[in-house]
CSV table of C-alpha atoms and ligand atoms in Angstrom, one decimal:
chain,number,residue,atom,x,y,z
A,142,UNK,CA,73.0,-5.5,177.0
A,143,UNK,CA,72.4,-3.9,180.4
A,144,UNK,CA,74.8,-2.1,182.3
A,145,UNK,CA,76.6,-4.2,185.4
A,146,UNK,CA,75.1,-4.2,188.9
A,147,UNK,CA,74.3,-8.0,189.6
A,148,UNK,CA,78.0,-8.5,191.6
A,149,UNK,CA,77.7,-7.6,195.1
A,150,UNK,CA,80.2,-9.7,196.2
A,151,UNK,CA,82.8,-7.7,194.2
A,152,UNK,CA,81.9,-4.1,195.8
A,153,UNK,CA,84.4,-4.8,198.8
A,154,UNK,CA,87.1,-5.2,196.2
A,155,UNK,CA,87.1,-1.4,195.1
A,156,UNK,CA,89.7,0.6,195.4
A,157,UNK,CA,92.0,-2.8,196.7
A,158,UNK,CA,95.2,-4.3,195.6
A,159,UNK,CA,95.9,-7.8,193.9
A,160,UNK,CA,98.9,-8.5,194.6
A,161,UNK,CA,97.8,-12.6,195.3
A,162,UNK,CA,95.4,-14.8,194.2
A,163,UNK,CA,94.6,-14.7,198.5
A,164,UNK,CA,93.8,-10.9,197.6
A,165,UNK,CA,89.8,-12.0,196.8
A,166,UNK,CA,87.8,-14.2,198.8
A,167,UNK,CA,86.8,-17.6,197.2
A,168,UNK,CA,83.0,-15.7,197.1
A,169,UNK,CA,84.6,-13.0,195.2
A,170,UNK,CA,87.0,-15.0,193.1
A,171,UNK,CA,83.5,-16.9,191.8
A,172,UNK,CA,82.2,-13.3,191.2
A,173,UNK,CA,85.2,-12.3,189.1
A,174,UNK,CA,85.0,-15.3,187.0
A,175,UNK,CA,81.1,-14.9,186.5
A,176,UNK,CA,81.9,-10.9,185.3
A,177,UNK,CA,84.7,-12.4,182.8
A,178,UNK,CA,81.9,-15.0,181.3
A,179,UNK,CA,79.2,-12.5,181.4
A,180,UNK,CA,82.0,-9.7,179.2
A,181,UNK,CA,83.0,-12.3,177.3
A,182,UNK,CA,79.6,-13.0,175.8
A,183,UNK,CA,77.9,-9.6,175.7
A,184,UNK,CA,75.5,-10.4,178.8
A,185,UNK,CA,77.2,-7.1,180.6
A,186,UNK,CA,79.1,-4.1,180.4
A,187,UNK,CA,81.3,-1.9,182.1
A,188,UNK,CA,82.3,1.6,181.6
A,189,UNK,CA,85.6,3.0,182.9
A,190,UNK,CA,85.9,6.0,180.7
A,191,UNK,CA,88.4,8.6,181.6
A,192,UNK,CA,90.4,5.8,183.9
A,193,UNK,CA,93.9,5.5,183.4
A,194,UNK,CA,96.1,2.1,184.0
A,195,UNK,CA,99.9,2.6,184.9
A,196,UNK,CA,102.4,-0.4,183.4
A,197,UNK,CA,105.5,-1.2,185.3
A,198,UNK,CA,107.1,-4.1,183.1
A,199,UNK,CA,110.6,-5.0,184.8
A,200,UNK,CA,110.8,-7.9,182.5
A,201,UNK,CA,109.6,-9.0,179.5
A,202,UNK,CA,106.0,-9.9,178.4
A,203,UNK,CA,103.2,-10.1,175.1
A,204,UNK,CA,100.0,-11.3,176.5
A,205,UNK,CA,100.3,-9.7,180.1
A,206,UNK,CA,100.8,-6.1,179.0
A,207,UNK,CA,98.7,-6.2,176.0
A,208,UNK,CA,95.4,-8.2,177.1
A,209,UNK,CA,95.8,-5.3,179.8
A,210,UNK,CA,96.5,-2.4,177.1
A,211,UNK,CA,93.0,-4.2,175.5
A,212,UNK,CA,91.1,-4.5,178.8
A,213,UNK,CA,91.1,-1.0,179.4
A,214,UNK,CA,90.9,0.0,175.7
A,215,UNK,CA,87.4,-2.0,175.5
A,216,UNK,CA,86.5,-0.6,178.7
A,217,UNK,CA,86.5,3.0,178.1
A,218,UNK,CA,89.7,3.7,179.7
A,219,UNK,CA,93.4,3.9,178.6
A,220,UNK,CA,96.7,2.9,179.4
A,221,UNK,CA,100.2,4.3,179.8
A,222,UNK,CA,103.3,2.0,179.3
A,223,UNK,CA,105.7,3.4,182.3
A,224,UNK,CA,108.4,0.3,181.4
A,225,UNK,CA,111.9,0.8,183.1
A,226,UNK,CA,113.7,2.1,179.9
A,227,UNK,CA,111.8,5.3,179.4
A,228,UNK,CA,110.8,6.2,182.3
A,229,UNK,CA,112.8,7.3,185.8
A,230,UNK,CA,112.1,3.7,186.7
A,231,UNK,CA,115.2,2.4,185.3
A,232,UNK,CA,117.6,4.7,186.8
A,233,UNK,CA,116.7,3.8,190.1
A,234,UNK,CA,113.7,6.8,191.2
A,235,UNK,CA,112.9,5.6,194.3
A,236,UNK,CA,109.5,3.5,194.9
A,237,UNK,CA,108.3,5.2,197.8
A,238,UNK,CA,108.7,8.3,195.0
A,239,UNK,CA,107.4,7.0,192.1
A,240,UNK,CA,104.1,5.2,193.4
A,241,UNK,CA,103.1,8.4,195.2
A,242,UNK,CA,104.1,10.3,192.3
A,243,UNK,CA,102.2,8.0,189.8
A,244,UNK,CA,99.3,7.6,192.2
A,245,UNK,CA,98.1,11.6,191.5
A,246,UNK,CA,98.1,10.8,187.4
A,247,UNK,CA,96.4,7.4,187.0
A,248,UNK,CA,94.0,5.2,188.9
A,249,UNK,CA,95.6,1.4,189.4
A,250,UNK,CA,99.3,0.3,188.4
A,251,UNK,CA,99.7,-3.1,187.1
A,252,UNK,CA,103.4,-4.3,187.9
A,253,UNK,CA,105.6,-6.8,186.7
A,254,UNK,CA,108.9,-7.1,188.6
A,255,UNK,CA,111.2,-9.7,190.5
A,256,UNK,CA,110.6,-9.7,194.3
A,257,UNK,CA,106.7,-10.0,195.6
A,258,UNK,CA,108.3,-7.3,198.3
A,259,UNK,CA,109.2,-4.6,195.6
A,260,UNK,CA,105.3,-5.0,194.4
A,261,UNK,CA,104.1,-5.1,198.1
A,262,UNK,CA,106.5,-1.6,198.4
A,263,UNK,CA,104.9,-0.3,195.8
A,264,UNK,CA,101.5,-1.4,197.5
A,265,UNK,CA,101.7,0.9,200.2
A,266,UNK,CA,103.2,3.7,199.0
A,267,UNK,CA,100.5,3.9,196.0
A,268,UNK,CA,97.3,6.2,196.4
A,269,UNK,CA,95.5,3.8,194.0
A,270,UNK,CA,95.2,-0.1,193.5
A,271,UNK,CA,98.5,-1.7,192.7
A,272,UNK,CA,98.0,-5.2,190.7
A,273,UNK,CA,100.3,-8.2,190.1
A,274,UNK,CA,101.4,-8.9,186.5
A,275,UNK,CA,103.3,-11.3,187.9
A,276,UNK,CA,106.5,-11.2,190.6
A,277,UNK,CA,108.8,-14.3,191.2
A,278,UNK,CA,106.2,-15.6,193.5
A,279,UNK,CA,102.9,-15.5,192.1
A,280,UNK,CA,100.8,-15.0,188.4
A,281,UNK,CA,97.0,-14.4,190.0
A,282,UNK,CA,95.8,-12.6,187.1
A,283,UNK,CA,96.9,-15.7,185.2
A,284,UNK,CA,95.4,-18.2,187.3
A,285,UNK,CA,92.0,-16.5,187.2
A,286,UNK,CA,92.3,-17.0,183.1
A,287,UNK,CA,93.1,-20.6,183.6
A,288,UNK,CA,90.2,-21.1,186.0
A,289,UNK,CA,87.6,-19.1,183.3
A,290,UNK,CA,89.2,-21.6,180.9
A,291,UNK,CA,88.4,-24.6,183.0
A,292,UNK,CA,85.3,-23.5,183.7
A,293,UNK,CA,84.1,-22.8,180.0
A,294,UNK,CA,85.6,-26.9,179.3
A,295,UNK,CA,83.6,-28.3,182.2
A,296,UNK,CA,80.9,-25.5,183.8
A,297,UNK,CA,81.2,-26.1,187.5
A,298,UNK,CA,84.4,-26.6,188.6
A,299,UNK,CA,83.9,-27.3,192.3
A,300,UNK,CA,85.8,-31.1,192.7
A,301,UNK,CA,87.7,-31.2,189.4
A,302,UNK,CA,91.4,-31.7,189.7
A,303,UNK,CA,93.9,-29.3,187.5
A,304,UNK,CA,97.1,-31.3,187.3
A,305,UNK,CA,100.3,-28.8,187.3
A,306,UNK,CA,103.8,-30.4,186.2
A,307,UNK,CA,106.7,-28.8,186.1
A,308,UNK,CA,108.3,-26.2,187.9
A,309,UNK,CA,106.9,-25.3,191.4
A,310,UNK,CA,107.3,-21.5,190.5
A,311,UNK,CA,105.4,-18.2,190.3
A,312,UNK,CA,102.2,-20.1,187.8
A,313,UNK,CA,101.6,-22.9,190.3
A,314,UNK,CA,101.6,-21.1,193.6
A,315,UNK,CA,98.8,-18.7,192.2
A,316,UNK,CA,97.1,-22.5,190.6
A,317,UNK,CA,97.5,-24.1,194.0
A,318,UNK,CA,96.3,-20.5,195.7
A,319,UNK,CA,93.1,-19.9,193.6
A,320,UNK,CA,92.3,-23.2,192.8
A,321,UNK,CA,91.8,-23.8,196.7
A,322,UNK,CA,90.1,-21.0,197.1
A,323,UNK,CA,87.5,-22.2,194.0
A,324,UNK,CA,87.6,-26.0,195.3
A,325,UNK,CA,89.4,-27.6,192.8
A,326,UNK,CA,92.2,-30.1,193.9
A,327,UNK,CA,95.5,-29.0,192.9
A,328,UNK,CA,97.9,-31.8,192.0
A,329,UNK,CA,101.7,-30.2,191.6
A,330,UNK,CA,104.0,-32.9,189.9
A,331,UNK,CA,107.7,-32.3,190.0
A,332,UNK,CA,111.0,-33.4,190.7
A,333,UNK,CA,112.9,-33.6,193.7
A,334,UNK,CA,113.9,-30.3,194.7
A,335,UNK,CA,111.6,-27.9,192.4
A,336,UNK,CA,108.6,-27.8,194.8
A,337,UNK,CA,106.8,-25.2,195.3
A,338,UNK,CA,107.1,-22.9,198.2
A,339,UNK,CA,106.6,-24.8,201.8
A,340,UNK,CA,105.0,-21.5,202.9
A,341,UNK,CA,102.5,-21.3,199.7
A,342,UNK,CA,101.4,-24.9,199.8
A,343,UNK,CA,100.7,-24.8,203.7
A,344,UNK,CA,98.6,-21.5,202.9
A,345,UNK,CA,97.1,-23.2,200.1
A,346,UNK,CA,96.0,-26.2,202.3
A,347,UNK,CA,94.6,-23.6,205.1
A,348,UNK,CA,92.7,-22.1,202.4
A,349,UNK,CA,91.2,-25.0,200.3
A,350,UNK,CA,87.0,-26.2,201.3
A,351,UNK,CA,86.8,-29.5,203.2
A,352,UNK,CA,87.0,-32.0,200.7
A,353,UNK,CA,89.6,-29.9,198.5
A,354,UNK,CA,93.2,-31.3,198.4
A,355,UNK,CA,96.4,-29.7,197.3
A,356,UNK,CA,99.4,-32.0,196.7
A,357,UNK,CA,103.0,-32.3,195.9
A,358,UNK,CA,104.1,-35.5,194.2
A,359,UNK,CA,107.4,-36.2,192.3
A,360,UNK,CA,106.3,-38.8,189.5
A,361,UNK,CA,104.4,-37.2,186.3
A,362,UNK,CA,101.7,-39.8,186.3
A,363,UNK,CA,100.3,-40.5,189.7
A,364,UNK,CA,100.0,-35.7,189.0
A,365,UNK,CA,98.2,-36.8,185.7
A,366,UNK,CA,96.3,-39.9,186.5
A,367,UNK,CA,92.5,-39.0,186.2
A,368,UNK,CA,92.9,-34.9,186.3
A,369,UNK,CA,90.5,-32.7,184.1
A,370,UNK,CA,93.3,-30.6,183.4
A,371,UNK,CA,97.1,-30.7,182.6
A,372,UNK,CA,98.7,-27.7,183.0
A,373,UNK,CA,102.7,-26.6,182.5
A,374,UNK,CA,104.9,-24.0,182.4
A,375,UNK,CA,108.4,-23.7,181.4
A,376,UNK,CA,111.2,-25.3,183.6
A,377,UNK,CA,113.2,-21.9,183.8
A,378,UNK,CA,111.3,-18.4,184.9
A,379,UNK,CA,112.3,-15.3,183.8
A,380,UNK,CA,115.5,-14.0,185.7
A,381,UNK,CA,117.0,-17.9,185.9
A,382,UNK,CA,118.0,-17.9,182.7
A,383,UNK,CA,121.7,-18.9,184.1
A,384,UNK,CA,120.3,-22.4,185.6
A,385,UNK,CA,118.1,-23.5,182.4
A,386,UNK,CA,120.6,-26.3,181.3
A,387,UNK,CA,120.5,-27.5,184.6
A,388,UNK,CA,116.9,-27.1,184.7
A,389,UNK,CA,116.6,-29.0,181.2
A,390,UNK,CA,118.6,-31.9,182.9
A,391,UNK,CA,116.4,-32.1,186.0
A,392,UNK,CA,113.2,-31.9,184.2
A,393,UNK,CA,114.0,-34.8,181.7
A,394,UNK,CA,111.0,-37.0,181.8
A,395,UNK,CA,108.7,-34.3,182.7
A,396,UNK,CA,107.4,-33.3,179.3
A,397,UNK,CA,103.5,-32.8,179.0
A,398,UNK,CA,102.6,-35.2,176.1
A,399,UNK,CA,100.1,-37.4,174.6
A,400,UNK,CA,101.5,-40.1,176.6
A,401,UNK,CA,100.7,-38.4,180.0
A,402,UNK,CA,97.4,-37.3,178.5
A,403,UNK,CA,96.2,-40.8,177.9
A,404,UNK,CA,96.5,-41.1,182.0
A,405,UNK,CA,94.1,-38.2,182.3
A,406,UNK,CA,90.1,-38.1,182.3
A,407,UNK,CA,88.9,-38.7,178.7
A,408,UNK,CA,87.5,-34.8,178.9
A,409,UNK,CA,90.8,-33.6,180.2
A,410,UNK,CA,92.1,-30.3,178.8
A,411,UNK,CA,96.0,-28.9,178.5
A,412,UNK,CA,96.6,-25.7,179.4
A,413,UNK,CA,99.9,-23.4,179.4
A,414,UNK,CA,100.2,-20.1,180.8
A,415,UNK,CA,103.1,-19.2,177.5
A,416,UNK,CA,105.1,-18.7,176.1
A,417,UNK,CA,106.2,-22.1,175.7
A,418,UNK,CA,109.0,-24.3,174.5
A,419,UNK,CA,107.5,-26.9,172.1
A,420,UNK,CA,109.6,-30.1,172.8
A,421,UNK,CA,110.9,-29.3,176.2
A,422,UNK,CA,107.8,-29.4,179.0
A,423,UNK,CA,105.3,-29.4,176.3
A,424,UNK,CA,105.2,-31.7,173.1
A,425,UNK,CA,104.2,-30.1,169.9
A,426,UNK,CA,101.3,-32.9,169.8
A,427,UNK,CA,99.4,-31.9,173.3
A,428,UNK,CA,100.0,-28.4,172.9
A,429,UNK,CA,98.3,-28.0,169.0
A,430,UNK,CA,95.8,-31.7,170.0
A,431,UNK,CA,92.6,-31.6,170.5
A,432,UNK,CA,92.4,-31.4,173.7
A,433,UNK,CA,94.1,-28.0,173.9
A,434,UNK,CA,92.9,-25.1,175.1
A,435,UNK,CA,95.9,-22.9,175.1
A,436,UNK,CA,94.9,-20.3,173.3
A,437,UNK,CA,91.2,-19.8,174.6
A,438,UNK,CA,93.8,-19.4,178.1
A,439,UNK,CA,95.5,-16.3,176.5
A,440,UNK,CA,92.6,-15.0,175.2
A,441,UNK,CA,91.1,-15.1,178.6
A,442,UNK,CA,93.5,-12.8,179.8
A,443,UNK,CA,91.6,-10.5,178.2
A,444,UNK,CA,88.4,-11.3,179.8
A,445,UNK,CA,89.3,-12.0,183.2
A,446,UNK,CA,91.5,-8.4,183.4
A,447,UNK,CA,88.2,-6.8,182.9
A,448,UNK,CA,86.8,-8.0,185.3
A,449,UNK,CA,89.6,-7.7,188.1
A,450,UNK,CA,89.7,-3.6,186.5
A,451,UNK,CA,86.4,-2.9,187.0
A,452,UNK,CA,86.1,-4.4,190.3
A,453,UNK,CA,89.4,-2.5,191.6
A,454,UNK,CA,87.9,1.0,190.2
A,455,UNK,CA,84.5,0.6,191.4
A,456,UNK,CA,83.0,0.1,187.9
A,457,UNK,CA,80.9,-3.0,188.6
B,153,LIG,N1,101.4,-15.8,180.3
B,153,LIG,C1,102.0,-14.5,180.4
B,153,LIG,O1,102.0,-13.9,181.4
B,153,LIG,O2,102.6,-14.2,179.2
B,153,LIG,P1,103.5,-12.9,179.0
B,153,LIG,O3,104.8,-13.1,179.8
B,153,LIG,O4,103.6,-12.8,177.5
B,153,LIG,O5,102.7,-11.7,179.6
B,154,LIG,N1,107.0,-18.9,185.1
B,154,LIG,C1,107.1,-18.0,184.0
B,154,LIG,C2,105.8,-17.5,183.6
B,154,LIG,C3,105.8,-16.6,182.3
B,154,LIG,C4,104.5,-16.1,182.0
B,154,LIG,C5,108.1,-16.9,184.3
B,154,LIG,O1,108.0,-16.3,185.4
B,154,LIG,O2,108.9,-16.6,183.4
């Protein structure tokens, strides 16, 4: 097992932020999903021993915060849970305080919070590379998961369609974001009124290869019809917990099941970011069938947050 070297693409991204799936090129967002593959199966290492990772968790979350805990664990380096409740962040320190402060004890701060603007604050203030662990707006460490995922199911994924129904929310702009960037055609199936953001979608569009398409349609299967991957999310983000029965009501109709499968490609996969709600946008059937690769996805957290650390501290 040799040491890493084999990535130029990803030397530009030292000592750089993440806060969007736009935040790496589509040359580097290959080369990030080649150093998760090559991790994952032994072919490469990387050593960031001695290099601490900052959490900022302003809402809830298993797989984000520990594939990250893990990640740096398996690199060398170590972690340091900073969530709101015992530190100064949940009486109200000011960012502009606490990123400079925090950027003279460890070397990146992951950040999970409400407004893309509080991580962007955060951003500049900060000495060191600030990542998204998801804000209302975008999930890009996810999305680079799901794309290792589809690219493990099918090997190139250049011209595949991913399928996303449901909400329009934080998990499909950073789909509809990486997968242009990556050249896969982004189908976004919702109802009227749960689009994604006008502003994301045009960026999306500006972004994708000629020959890549990103769309919004509001019927489940014309999304589905012939897609290599099925991919939902539930109906109500954290922090609209208020609207989810009117969400449930909206989204009747929408749930990813065996039915919708069947319209699929034969090969197609389900994905979903979790945690989920068995019954409501995902049956019990398409999440635990054969065609699921749910929990390769969350283990891919893992692999993919390796390879966005040691690209952000240089140790590629
Ligand atoms: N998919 C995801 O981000 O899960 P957590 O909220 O558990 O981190
Ligand atoms: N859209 C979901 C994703 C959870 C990982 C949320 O923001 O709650």
């Amino acid at each position: 097992m040799a040491a890493s070297s084999g990535y130029p693409a990803l030397a530009e991204l030292k000592g750089r932020d993440f806060l969007s799936s736009t935040d790496s090129s589509a040359e580097q967002t290959a080369a990030l999903l080649q150093l998760a593959a090559d991790l994952k199966a032994g072919r490469t290492r990387i050593d960031l021993a001695g290099r601490t990772l900052g959490l900022i968790f302003r809402k809830a979350s298993t797989r984000t915060r520990v594939s990250f805990t893990v990640a740096m664990a398996r690199l060398g380096g170590q972690t340091i849970d900073l969530n709101p409740q015992v530190s100064q962040v949940g009486r109200g320190e000011p960012v502009a305080d606490t990123a400079r402060v925090l950027s003279r004890y460890v070397d990146a701060l992951a950040i999970r919070t409400f407004a893309q603007e509080e991580l962007a604050d955060y951003a500049h203030w900060a000495s060191v590379p600030v990542i998204n662990a998801l804000t209302d707006l975008e999930h890009p460490c996810q999305a680079l998961a799901d794309y290792l995922t589809l690219q493990e199911a099918f090997g190139e994924i250049g011209g595949l369609t991913l399928a996303y129904v449901g909400d329009g929310n934080n998990v499909a702009h950073s789909l509809m974001l990486c997968g242009a960037l990556l050249g896969v055609n982004v189908r976004v199936g919702c109802p009227q009124g749960y689009a994604p953001d006008a502003a994301v979608l045009e960026q999306s569009r500006q972004l994708a290869a000629p020959g890549c398409s990103i769309e919004v349609v509001h019927e489940p299967v014309e999304a589905v019809r012939g897609a290599h991957a099925l991919y939902t999310d539930v109906w109500a983000s954290m922090g609209q917990e208020d609207e989810k029965a009117a969400r449930e009501a909206a989204f009747r109709g929408w749930c990813l099941n065996e039915e919708l499968l069947a319209e699929a490609d034969a090969r197609a996969i389900v994905l979903h970011c979790l945690p989920a709600y068995r019954g409501l946008e995902i049956s019990a059937g398409a999440m635990e069938g054969s065609s699921s690769r749910i929990f390769d996805q969350a283990e891919n957290r893992l692999h993919a947050q390796q390879a966005l650390l040691a690209a952000l501290l240089g140790g590629v």
